[in-house]
Amino acid sequence: EVQLLESGGGLVQPGGSLRLSCAASGVTFSSYAMNWVRQAPGKGLEWVSAISGSGDMTYYRDSVKGRFTISRDNSKNTLSLQMNSLGAEDTAVYYCALAIWTGTRPTYWGQGTLVTVSS
Amino acid sequence: DIVMTQTPLSLSVTPGQPASISCKSSQSLLHGDGKTYLYWYLQKPGQSPQVLIYEVSSRFSGVPDRFSGSGSGTDFTLKISRVEAEDVGFYYCMQGIHLPWTFGQGTKVEIK
């Protein structure tokens, strides 16, 4: 059974930084691309970033380019999202999602971690 | 970015009755590889999204056969043949042909 467990969320001031992690189990982690998808309170889903199974390809939505960095450690079955220069618009539940299909299209989702950007 | 538009945004259904959700994309989701990259997810109350349908009409593992997907090009439909209480939540379509992946606004399904 695929399990994804996010951590690292919390309250951060505008302009601050936060690092999210996602621990995967029940799957050969390095074989699959991973995503971060966020959901602002009471809103819909917004894809944020993705990374290939090997980690050599990364993708970002325009609004986070230059501020967020996705990475993975396949030896530890862990996905990360380093978030810098955070603003109120980044407040959301962040889900990691594993892609079993070709490309990075999300399949299995974690339970999410809440990031709140507020002074 | 590809815009995904769902209708209706809210649906109240009597148990045992059918339900249908429409999803339209701002451009064709037919890829040069012959596949159409349209997905349906259900987010039950207090839970993370779970995939129901991939590539328009393929049910994901464990998804009941009362869920079906259809469509082509830019117009797609999710149908629930007989709604059950456990089907409540928000339904989202997503295009997977061009990054950034984009989702519809979501359709809230409630039980009458």
Coordinates of C-alpha atoms in Angstrom, one line a residue:
Chain A
E1 CA 0.0 0.0 0.0
V2 CA 1.4 3.4 -1.0
Q3 CA 1.7 5.8 1.9
L4 CA 2.7 9.4 1.7
L5 CA 3.2 11.4 4.9
E6 CA 3.9 15.2 4.7
S7 CA 5.5 17.2 7.5
G8 CA 7.0 20.6 8.0
G9 CA 4.0 22.8 7.8
G10 CA 3.3 25.6 10.2
L11 CA 3.0 29.3 10.8
V12 CA 5.5 31.5 9.1
Q13 CA 5.8 35.3 8.7
P14 CA 5.6 37.0 5.3
G15 CA 9.0 36.8 3.6
G16 CA 10.0 33.8 5.7
S17 CA 11.0 30.3 4.7
L18 CA 9.7 26.8 5.3
R19 CA 10.8 23.3 4.2
L20 CA 8.2 20.7 3.6
S21 CA 8.9 17.0 3.5
C22 CA 7.0 13.9 2.3
A23 CA 8.0 10.4 3.4
A24 CA 7.0 7.7 1.0
S25 CA 6.5 4.0 1.8
G26 CA 5.1 0.9 0.1
V27 CA 6.5 1.8 -3.3
T28 CA 9.8 1.8 -5.2
F29 CA 10.2 5.6 -4.7
S30 CA 12.9 6.3 -7.2
S31 CA 10.7 4.8 -10.0
Y32 CA 8.1 7.5 -9.8
A33 CA 7.8 11.2 -10.4
M34 CA 6.4 13.3 -7.5
N35 CA 4.3 16.4 -7.2
W36 CA 3.3 19.1 -4.8
V37 CA -0.2 20.3 -5.1
R38 CA -1.7 22.9 -2.8
Q39 CA -5.2 23.9 -1.7
A40 CA -5.9 27.3 -0.1
P41 CA -8.5 27.3 2.6
G42 CA -11.9 26.7 1.1
K43 CA -10.5 26.7 -2.4
G44 CA -9.7 24.3 -5.2
L45 CA -6.6 22.4 -6.1
E46 CA -3.5 24.1 -7.6
W47 CA -0.5 22.2 -8.9
V48 CA 2.8 23.7 -7.6
S49 CA 5.8 21.6 -8.7
A50 CA 6.9 18.2 -9.9
I51 CA 10.1 16.2 -10.1
S52 CA 11.1 13.2 -12.1
G53 CA 11.9 9.9 -10.5
S54 CA 15.7 10.4 -10.8
G55 CA 15.4 14.0 -9.7
D56 CA 17.1 15.4 -12.8
M57 CA 14.0 17.1 -14.1
T58 CA 12.0 19.7 -12.1
Y59 CA 8.9 21.7 -13.0
Y60 CA 7.3 24.7 -11.3
R61 CA 4.2 26.9 -11.7
D62 CA 5.2 30.4 -12.7
S63 CA 4.1 32.0 -9.4
V64 CA 6.6 29.9 -7.4
K65 CA 9.5 29.9 -9.8
G66 CA 12.6 31.3 -8.1
R67 CA 11.1 31.0 -4.7
F68 CA 10.4 27.3 -4.3
T69 CA 12.8 24.4 -4.9
I70 CA 11.6 20.8 -5.2
S71 CA 14.1 18.0 -4.5
R72 CA 14.2 14.3 -3.5
D73 CA 16.4 11.9 -1.7
N74 CA 15.8 8.5 -3.2
S75 CA 18.0 6.8 -0.6
K76 CA 15.6 8.0 2.1
N77 CA 12.3 7.8 0.1
T78 CA 11.8 11.5 0.8
L79 CA 10.5 14.4 -1.2
S80 CA 11.1 18.0 -0.2
L81 CA 9.9 21.5 -1.0
Q82 CA 12.0 24.4 0.1
M83 CA 9.8 27.5 0.1
N84 CA 11.3 31.0 0.4
S85 CA 10.0 34.5 0.3
L86 CA 6.6 33.3 1.4
G87 CA 3.5 35.5 1.0
A88 CA -0.1 35.3 2.1
E89 CA -1.0 33.8 -1.3
D90 CA 1.1 30.7 -0.4
T91 CA -1.2 29.9 2.6
A92 CA -2.6 26.4 1.8
V93 CA -2.6 22.7 2.6
Y94 CA 0.3 21.2 0.7
Y95 CA -0.1 17.7 -0.6
C96 CA 2.6 15.5 -2.0
A97 CA 1.3 13.2 -4.8
L98 CA 3.0 10.3 -6.5
A99 CA 2.6 9.7 -10.2
I100 CA 2.4 6.1 -11.3
W101 CA 1.5 7.1 -14.9
T102 CA 3.8 8.4 -17.5
G103 CA 4.7 12.0 -16.9
T104 CA 4.0 13.5 -13.5
R105 CA 0.3 13.3 -13.3
P106 CA -0.8 12.8 -9.7
T107 CA -2.1 9.4 -8.6
Y108 CA -1.7 8.8 -4.9
W109 CA -1.9 11.7 -2.5
G110 CA -0.7 12.3 1.1
Q111 CA -2.9 13.8 3.8
G112 CA -1.4 17.2 3.5
T113 CA 0.4 19.7 5.7
L114 CA -0.9 23.2 6.4
V115 CA 1.2 26.2 5.7
T116 CA 0.0 29.5 7.1
V117 CA 1.8 32.7 6.1
S118 CA 0.8 35.5 8.5
S119 CA 2.2 38.1 10.7
Chain B
D1 CA -2.4 27.7 -18.9
I2 CA -5.3 25.4 -19.9
V3 CA -8.5 26.5 -18.2
M4 CA -10.8 23.8 -16.9
T5 CA -14.5 24.6 -16.4
Q6 CA -16.8 22.4 -14.4
T7 CA -20.6 22.5 -14.3
P8 CA -22.6 22.4 -12.1
L9 CA -20.6 23.7 -9.1
S10 CA -23.1 22.1 -6.8
L11 CA -25.3 19.0 -7.0
S12 CA -27.8 17.6 -4.5
V13 CA -28.8 14.1 -5.3
T14 CA -31.2 11.6 -3.9
P15 CA -29.5 8.3 -3.0
G16 CA -29.9 5.8 -5.8
Q17 CA -30.3 8.4 -8.4
P18 CA -27.8 9.3 -11.1
A19 CA -25.5 12.3 -11.2
S20 CA -23.5 13.9 -14.0
I21 CA -20.7 16.5 -13.9
S22 CA -19.4 18.3 -17.0
C23 CA -15.8 19.4 -17.5
K24 CA -14.7 21.5 -20.5
S25 CA -11.1 22.4 -21.3
S26 CA -9.9 25.6 -23.1
Q27 CA -8.0 23.4 -25.5
S28 CA -7.9 19.9 -26.7
L29 CA -6.5 17.3 -24.3
L30 CA -5.8 14.8 -27.1
H31 CA -2.0 14.2 -27.1
G32 CA 0.1 13.3 -30.1
D33 CA 0.5 9.9 -28.5
G34 CA -3.2 9.2 -29.1
K35 CA -4.1 9.4 -25.4
T36 CA -6.4 12.1 -23.9
Y37 CA -5.1 13.3 -20.6
L38 CA -8.2 14.0 -18.5
Y39 CA -8.5 12.9 -14.9
W40 CA -11.3 12.9 -12.3
Y41 CA -10.6 13.1 -8.5
L42 CA -12.9 13.0 -5.5
Q43 CA -12.1 14.8 -2.3
K44 CA -14.2 13.5 0.5
P45 CA -14.9 15.7 3.5
G46 CA -11.7 16.1 5.5
Q47 CA -9.7 13.9 3.2
S48 CA -7.1 14.3 0.4
P49 CA -8.1 13.8 -3.2
Q50 CA -8.3 10.3 -4.6
V51 CA -8.2 9.5 -8.3
L52 CA -11.4 8.0 -9.8
I53 CA -10.8 8.1 -13.5
Y54 CA -7.7 8.5 -15.6
E55 CA -7.4 9.2 -19.3
V56 CA -11.0 10.0 -19.7
S57 CA -12.7 6.7 -19.1
S58 CA -10.4 4.3 -17.2
R59 CA -11.5 3.5 -13.7
F60 CA -8.6 3.4 -11.2
S61 CA -8.1 0.4 -9.1
G62 CA -10.8 -0.1 -6.5
V63 CA -13.2 2.5 -7.9
P64 CA -16.7 1.2 -8.0
D65 CA -18.2 0.6 -11.5
R66 CA -21.0 3.1 -10.8
F67 CA -18.4 5.7 -11.7
S68 CA -17.8 6.3 -15.4
G69 CA -16.1 8.8 -17.5
S70 CA -16.6 9.8 -21.1
G71 CA -15.8 12.5 -23.6
S72 CA -13.2 13.6 -26.1
G73 CA -11.2 16.7 -27.2
T74 CA -12.4 19.4 -24.9
D75 CA -15.7 18.1 -23.5
F76 CA -15.8 15.5 -20.7
T77 CA -18.4 14.0 -18.4
L78 CA -18.3 12.1 -15.1
K79 CA -21.3 10.0 -14.4
I80 CA -22.4 8.3 -11.2
S81 CA -25.1 5.7 -12.1
R82 CA -26.5 5.4 -8.6
V83 CA -25.3 7.9 -6.0
E84 CA -24.5 6.5 -2.6
A85 CA -23.9 8.4 0.7
E86 CA -20.2 7.7 0.5
D87 CA -20.0 9.6 -2.8
V88 CA -20.3 13.0 -1.1
G89 CA -17.5 15.5 -1.5
F90 CA -15.9 17.7 -4.1
Y91 CA -15.2 16.3 -7.6
Y92 CA -12.4 17.8 -9.7
C93 CA -11.4 17.3 -13.3
M94 CA -7.7 17.8 -14.2
Q95 CA -5.9 18.2 -17.5
G96 CA -2.6 16.3 -17.8
I97 CA -1.5 17.3 -21.3
H98 CA 0.4 20.5 -20.6
L99 CA 2.2 21.7 -17.4
P100 CA 1.1 23.3 -15.2
W101 CA -1.6 20.7 -14.6
T102 CA -4.8 22.6 -14.0
F103 CA -8.0 21.6 -12.2
G104 CA -11.6 22.6 -12.6
Q105 CA -13.2 24.6 -9.8
G106 CA -14.7 21.6 -8.2
T107 CA -18.3 20.3 -8.0
K108 CA -19.8 19.8 -4.6
V109 CA -22.0 16.7 -4.4
E110 CA -24.4 16.4 -1.5
I111 CA -27.0 13.9 -0.6
K112 CA -30.7 15.0 -0.3

